[in-house]
Structures are given as structure tokens and as C-alpha cells.
Coordinates of C-alpha atoms in Angstrom, one line a residue:
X657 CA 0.0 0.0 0.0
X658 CA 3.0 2.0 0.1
X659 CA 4.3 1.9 -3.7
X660 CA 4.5 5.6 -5.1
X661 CA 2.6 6.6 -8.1
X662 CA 5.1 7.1 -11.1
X663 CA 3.2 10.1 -13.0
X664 CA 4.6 13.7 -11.7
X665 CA 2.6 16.0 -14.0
X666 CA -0.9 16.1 -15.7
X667 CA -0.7 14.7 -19.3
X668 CA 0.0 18.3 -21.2
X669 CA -1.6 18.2 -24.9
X670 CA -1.7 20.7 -27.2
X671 CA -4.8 20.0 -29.0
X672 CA -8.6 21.3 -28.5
X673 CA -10.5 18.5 -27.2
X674 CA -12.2 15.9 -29.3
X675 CA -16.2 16.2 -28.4
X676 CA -16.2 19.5 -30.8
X677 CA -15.0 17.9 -33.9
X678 CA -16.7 14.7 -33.4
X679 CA -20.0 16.5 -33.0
X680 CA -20.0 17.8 -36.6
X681 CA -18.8 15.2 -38.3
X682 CA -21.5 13.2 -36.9
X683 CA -24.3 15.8 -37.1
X684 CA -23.0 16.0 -40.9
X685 CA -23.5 12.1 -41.4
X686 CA -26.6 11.7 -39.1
X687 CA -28.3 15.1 -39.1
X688 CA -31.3 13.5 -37.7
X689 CA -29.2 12.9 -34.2
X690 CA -30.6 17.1 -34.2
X691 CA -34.6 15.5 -33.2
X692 CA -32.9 14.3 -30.0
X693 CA -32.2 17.7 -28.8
X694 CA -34.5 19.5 -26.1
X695 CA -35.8 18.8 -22.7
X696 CA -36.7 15.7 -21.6
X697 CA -40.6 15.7 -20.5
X698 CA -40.5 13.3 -18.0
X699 CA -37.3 14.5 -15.7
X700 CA -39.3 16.8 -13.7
X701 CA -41.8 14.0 -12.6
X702 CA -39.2 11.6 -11.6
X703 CA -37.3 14.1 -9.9
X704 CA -40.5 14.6 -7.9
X705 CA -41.0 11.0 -7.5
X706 CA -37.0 10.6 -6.1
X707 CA -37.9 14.1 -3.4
X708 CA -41.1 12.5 -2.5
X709 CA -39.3 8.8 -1.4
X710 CA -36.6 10.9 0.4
X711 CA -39.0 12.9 2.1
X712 CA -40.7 9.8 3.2
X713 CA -37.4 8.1 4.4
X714 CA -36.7 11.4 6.7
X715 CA -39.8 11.0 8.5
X716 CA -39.3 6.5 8.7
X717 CA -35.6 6.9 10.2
X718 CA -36.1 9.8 12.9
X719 CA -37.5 7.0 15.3
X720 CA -35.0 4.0 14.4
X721 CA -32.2 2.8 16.2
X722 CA -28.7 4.7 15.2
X723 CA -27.3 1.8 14.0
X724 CA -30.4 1.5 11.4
X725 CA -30.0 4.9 10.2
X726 CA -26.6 4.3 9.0
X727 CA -27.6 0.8 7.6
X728 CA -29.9 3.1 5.9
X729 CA -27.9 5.7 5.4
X730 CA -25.4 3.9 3.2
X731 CA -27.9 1.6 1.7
X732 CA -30.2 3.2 0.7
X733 CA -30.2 6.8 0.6
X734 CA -26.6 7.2 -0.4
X735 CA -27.8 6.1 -3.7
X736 CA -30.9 8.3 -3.9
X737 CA -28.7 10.9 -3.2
X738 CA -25.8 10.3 -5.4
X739 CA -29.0 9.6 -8.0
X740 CA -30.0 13.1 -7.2
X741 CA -27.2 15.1 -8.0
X742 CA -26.9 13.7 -11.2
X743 CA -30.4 14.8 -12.2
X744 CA -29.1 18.0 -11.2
X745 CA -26.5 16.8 -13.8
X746 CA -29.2 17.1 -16.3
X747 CA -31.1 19.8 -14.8
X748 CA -27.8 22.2 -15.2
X749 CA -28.6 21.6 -19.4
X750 CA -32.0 22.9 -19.0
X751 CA -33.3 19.5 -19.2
X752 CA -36.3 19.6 -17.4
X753 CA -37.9 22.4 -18.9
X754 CA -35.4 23.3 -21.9
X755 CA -33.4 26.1 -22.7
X756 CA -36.4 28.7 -23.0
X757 CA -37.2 28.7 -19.4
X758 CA -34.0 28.7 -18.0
X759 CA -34.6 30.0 -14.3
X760 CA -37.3 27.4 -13.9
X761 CA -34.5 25.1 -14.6
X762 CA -32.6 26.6 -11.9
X763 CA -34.9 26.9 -9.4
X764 CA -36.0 23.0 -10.1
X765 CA -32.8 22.3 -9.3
X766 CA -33.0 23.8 -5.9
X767 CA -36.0 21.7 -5.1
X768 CA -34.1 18.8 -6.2
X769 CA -31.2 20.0 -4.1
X770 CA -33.3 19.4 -0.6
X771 CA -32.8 16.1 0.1
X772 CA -29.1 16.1 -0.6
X773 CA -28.4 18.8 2.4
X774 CA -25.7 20.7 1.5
X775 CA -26.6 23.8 -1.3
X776 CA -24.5 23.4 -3.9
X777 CA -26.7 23.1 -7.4
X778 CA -26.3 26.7 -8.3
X779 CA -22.5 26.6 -8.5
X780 CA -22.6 23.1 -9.9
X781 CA -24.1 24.8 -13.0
X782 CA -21.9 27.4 -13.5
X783 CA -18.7 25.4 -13.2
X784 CA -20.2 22.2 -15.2
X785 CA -20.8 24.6 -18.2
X786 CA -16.9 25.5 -18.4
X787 CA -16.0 22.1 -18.1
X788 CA -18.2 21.3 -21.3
X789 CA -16.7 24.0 -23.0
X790 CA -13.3 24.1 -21.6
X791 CA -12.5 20.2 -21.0
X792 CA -9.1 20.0 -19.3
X793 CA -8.8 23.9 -19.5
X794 CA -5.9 24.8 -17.1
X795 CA -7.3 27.1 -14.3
X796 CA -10.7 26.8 -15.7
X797 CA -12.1 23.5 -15.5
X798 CA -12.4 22.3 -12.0
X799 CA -13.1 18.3 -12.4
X800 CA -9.5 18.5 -13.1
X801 CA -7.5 17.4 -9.6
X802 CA -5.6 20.7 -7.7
X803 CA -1.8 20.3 -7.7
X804 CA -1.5 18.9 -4.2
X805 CA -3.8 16.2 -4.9
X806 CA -1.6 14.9 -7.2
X807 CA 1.0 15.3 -5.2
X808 CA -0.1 13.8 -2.0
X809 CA -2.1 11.0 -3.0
X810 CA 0.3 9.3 -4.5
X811 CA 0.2 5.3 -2.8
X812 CA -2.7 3.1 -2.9
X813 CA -3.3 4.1 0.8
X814 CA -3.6 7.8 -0.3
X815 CA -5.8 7.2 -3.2
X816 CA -8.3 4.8 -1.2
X817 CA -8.4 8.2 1.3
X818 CA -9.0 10.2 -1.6
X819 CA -11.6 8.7 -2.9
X820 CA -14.1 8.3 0.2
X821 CA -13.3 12.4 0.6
X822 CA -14.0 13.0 -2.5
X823 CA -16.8 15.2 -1.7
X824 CA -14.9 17.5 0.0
X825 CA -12.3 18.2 -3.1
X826 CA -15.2 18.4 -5.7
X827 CA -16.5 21.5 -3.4
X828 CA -12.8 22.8 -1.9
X829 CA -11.7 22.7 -5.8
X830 CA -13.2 25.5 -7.3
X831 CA -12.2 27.9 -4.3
X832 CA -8.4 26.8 -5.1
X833 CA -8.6 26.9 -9.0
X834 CA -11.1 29.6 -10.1
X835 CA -13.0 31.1 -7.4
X836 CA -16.1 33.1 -9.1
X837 CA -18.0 36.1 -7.7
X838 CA -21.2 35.2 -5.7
X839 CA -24.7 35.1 -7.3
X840 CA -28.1 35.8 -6.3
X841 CA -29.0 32.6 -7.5
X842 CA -26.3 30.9 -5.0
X843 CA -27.3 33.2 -1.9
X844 CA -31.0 32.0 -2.7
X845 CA -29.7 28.2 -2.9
X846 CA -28.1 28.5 0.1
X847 CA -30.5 30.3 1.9
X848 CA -33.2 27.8 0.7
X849 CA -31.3 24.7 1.7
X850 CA -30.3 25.6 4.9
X851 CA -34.0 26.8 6.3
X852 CA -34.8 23.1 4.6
X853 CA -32.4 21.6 6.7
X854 CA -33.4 23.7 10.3
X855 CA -36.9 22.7 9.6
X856 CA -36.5 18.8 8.7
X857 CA -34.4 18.9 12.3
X858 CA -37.2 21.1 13.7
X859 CA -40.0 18.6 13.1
X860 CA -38.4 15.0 13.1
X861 CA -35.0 15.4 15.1
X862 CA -31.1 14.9 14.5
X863 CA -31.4 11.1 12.6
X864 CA -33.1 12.4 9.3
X865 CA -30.5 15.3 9.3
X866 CA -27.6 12.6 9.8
X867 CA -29.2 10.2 7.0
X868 CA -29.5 13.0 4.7
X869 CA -26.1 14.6 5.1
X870 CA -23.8 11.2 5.4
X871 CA -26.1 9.7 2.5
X872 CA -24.8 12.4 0.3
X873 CA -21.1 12.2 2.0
X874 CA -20.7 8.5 1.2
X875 CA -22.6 8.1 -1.7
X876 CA -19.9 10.6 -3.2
X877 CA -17.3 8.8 -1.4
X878 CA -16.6 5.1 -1.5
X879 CA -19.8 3.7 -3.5
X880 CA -20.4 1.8 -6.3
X881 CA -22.2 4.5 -8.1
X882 CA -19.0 7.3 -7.2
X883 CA -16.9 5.1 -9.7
X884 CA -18.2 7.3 -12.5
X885 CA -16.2 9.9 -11.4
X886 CA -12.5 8.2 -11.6
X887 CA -14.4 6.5 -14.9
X888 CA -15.8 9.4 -17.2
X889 CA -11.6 11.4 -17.5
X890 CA -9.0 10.2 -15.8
X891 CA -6.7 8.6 -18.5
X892 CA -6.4 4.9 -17.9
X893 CA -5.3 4.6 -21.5
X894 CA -3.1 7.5 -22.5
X895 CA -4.2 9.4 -25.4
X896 CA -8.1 9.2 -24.3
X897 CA -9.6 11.7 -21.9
X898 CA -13.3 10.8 -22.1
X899 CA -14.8 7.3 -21.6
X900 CA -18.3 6.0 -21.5
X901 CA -19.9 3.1 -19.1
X902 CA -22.3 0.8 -20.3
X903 CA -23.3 -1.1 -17.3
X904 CA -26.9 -1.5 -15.1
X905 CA -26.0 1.5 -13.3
X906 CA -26.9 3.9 -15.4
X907 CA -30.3 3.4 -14.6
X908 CA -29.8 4.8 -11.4
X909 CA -27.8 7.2 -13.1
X910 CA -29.5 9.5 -15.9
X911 CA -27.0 7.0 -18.2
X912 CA -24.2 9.6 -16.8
X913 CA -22.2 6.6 -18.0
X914 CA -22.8 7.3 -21.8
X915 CA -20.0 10.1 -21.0
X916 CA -18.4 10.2 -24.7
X917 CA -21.8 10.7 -26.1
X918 CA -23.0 13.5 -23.3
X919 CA -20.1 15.4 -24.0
X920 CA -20.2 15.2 -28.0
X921 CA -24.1 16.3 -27.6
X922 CA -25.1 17.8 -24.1
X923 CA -28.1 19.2 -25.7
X924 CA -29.5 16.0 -25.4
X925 CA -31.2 14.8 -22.1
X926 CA -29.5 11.3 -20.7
X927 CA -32.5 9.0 -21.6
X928 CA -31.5 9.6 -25.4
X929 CA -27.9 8.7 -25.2
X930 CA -28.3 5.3 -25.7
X931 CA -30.1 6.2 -29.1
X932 CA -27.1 8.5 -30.4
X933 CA -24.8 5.4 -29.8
X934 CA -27.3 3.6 -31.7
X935 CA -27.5 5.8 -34.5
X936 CA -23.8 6.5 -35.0
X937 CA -22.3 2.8 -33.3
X938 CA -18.8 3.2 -35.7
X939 CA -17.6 6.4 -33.7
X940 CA -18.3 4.7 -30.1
X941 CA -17.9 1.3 -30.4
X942 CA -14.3 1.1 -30.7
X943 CA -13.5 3.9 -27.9
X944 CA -12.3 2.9 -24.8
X945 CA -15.1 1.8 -22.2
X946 CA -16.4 0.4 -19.2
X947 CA -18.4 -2.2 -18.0
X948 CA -18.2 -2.1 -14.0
X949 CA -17.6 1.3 -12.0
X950 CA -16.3 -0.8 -9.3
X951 CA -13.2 -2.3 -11.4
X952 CA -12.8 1.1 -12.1
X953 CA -12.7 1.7 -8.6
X954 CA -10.0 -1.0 -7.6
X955 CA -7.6 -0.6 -10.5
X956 CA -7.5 3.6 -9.9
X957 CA -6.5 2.3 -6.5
X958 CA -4.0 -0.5 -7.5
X959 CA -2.7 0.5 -10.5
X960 CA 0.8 2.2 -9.3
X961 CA 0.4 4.4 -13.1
X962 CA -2.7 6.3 -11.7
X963 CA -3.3 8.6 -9.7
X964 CA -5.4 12.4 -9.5
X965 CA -2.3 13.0 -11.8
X966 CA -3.5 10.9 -14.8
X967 CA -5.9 13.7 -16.2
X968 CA -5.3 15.3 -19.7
X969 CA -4.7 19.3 -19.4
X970 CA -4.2 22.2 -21.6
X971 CA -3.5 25.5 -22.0
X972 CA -6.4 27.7 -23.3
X973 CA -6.0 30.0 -26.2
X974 CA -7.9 33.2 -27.6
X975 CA -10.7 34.6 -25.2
X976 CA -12.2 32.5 -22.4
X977 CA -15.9 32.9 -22.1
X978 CA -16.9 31.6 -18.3
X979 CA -20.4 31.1 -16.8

């Protein structure tokens, strides 16, 4: 558990990403892949279905025994929760109520935001756009691990540590790397969240508060479903920065595993991935993927060539355009 990662250094390319280009030579082949663009109609109700069961799950845990909150806790509302924030995933592309009603989109997102505990959807938006636009952009796209990451969690020890805190990097990062000015729409999230929070601890006491905050904690951290974030970038195979997942999990997922495709179109709402695959198989089939998040998991950890190094960066040219 001691071995020291070899890498030193992001892997530095000089080339604009690959989503771009790909994107118009498939639109140019398969212009029809266009009809898949635009909200998808039934996101909002299966939001409200998810908000509902987590509503229901504060109020069934305030009178259990501790130790069946956390049996809960990690069984069962971790992955609601981890579930939640990737609808706020597909919220942040206007998918709920498309691109014309953008501030419904935003504050649909806050709703979706309650059950996870900590406010965080309003940022999430802002930084997810620049790493669309920017992917790998040094000092602008934030999925990308800081430099003492890279450093520090250099043995299999380290990385295992890394990973179960990985909540806590995905929300220290942007602070380190490109801290924004504050919106209105963040002061409301926050504000929003946090009377949310007093009041669920008002009414049904400490345990729903605990089962809501650690759910999202550890389904972030060391869970089946967090592989998708070691999966979707970091460069297992060097000269490929973007890999999709085709396993169950995507069902609980928005098909956030369909990563190649989501970043060639993000226009088009997760349930229509799978069809873009379909209709233009030759450009995916061959790219490197992924069939288990939890493999992914255990060879990040044990492979002695990875760690929050093995990302692909560049340096940005002409005028940078931020949310």
C-alpha cells in the first residue's frame, strides 16, 4: 500500500478536445441525431417522484435505532442521493424544462437539491458549463484534480483516502482553482437549503438530518455508483480523456455513463444517449469503455500508473468565455 505513483505531471496536450470535432462530423453524417435535442418531458416528474421517497425516508428513520440509520444511510439513501445530484446533472442543461425557461431550470434544481443537504446546485451549474466548453482547460475546468492532490495522494493508501473524501475536493476545488463572484441565485440556494435543513431537524429530530447529510457524504465517497467519477476522465489509456460506461447502473444514473456521447451532444437529455450510440455505433464502439464502475474503482486504486495525476490538461487560447 506503500508503492509511489510514477506520474509527476498532468498529461499536457496541445490540442482542443475531441467532443467539438466529433460532433459535426456526426451531425453532418446523421443530421437527424438534431430531433434528440430539447428537454426531456418526464425528468421533472421523476425528480418529484425521487424528493417524494426521500421525504418519506426522513420522516421512517427519525424514530430507528442509530445503527439502522446508517444501515440506511449507506444503503439506501446514499444512492438516492448520489442519484440526485446527477439529475441536477441534467437539470444544469436545462433539461427539465429546456433552454427557454432557464430559471425554472434553476430553481427545479434547488427543489431537487433538498434532500441532498448541503446547497450546492447553483455553483454546480456554473462550473459544469466551463467544463463542457473548456475540458481539461488549465485554471478553468475544475473536475480536473488541484496540484496537491496529485502530489499527496500518490500510494494506494492515499488514493483509497482520496476517494471516500471525494466530496470534499469536488467542493474545496473550485475555491483553489477559479473562485467566481457570488450570485443571487447561489445566496438563494443556500438560503433555501439551509432553512430546509433547520426545519426537517425542527420537526423530526437529529437522525433524518444525519441520513440525509452522510447519504450524500458516502454516496460521493466510497460507492459503487461514485466510480463514475474516476471512470468518465481520468486517462487509464493514455491518449483518451473521455470514456463512457455501459453497465446496469446507469439506470440509477441518468445514463451519466454514456460520457463520450453526453459530452459530444449535451443538448440531449440522458434518456436519449443510448439512441445517439445507436444511430452512429462506428464512432463509439471502438472507444475505450467500461463495463463495472467498481473495477474502475480497484484498479485507480492499484494500478501504481494512476493517480489524481492521470488527467489530460491544456493551456487555453484566444478569449475565455466563463459562466
Amino acid at each position: 500500500m506503500g508503492n509511489r505513483v510514477a506520474r509527476e505531471d498532468y498529461e499536457w496536450v496541445y490540442t482542443d478536445q475531441p467532443h467539438a470535432d466529433r460532433r459535426k462530423e456526426i451531425l453532418a453524417k446523421y443530421p437527424e441525431i438534431k430531433s434528440l435535442m430539447g428537454p426531456d418531458t418526464r425528468l421533472k416528474w421523476v425528480v418529484c417522484m425521487m424528493v417524494a421517497i426521500q421525504f418519506l425516508a426522513f420522516y421512517m428513520v427519525k424514530d430507528l435505532d442509530w445503527k439502522w440509520v446508517l444501515f440506511w444511510t449507506y444503503g439506501f439513501g446514499s444512492c438516492i442521493n448520489h442519484s440526485m445530484t446527477l439529475a441536477i446533472h441534467e437539470i444544469s442543461h436545462n433539461a427539465a424544462f429546456g433552454n427557454n425557461k432557464a430559471l425554472w431550470n434553476r430553481y427545479f434544481a434547488m427543489f431537487a437539491n433538498l434532500p441532498i443537504g448541503l446547497p450546492y446546485s447553483a455553483s454546480f451549474k456554473r462550473y459544469h458549463l466551463d467544463h463542457h466548453r473548456y475540458l481539461g482547460g488549465d485554471g478553468i475546468d475544475v473536475d480536473i484534480p488541484t496540484e496537491f492532490e496529485g502530489w499527496f495522494f500518490c500510494t494506494r493508501l492515499r488514493k483509497f483516502v482520496w476517494i471516500i473524501l471525494q466530496p470534499l475536493f469536488y467542493a474545496v476545488r473550485p475555491l483553489c482553482i477559479n473562485p467566481k463572484p457570488i450570485t443571487r441565485l447561489e445566496v438563494t440556494n443556500v438560503a433555501v437549503q439551509l432553512a430546509f435543513d433547520a426545519l426537517l431537524c425542527w420537526l423530526w429530530g437529529a437522525k433524518p438530518v444525519v441520513y440525509m447529510l452522510a447519504g450524500s457524504m458516502l454516496g460521493m465517497g466510497l460507492h459503487p455508483i461514485s466510480g463514475h467519477f474516476i471512470a468518465e476522465h481520468y486517462m487509464f489509456l493514455k491518449g483518451h480523456e473521455t470514456y463512457s460506461y455501459y453497465g446496469s447502473l446507469n439506470l440509477l444514473t441518468f445514463n451519466v455513463g454514456y460520457h463520450n456521447e453526453h459530452h459530444d451532444f449535451p443538448s440531449i437529455p440522458g434518456c436519449r444517449l443510448p439512441m445517439v450510440k445507436k444511430i452512429a455505433a462506428e464512432y463509439y464502439d471502438d472507444l475505450p469503455q467500461y463495463s463495472s464502475w467498481v473495477k474502475v474503482l480497484y484498479d485507480f486504486i492499484m494500478d501504481d500508473a494512476l493517480s489524481p495525476y492521470s488527467r489530460v490538461k491544456r493551456k487555453l487560447k484566444g478569449d475565455v468565455k466563463q459562466e
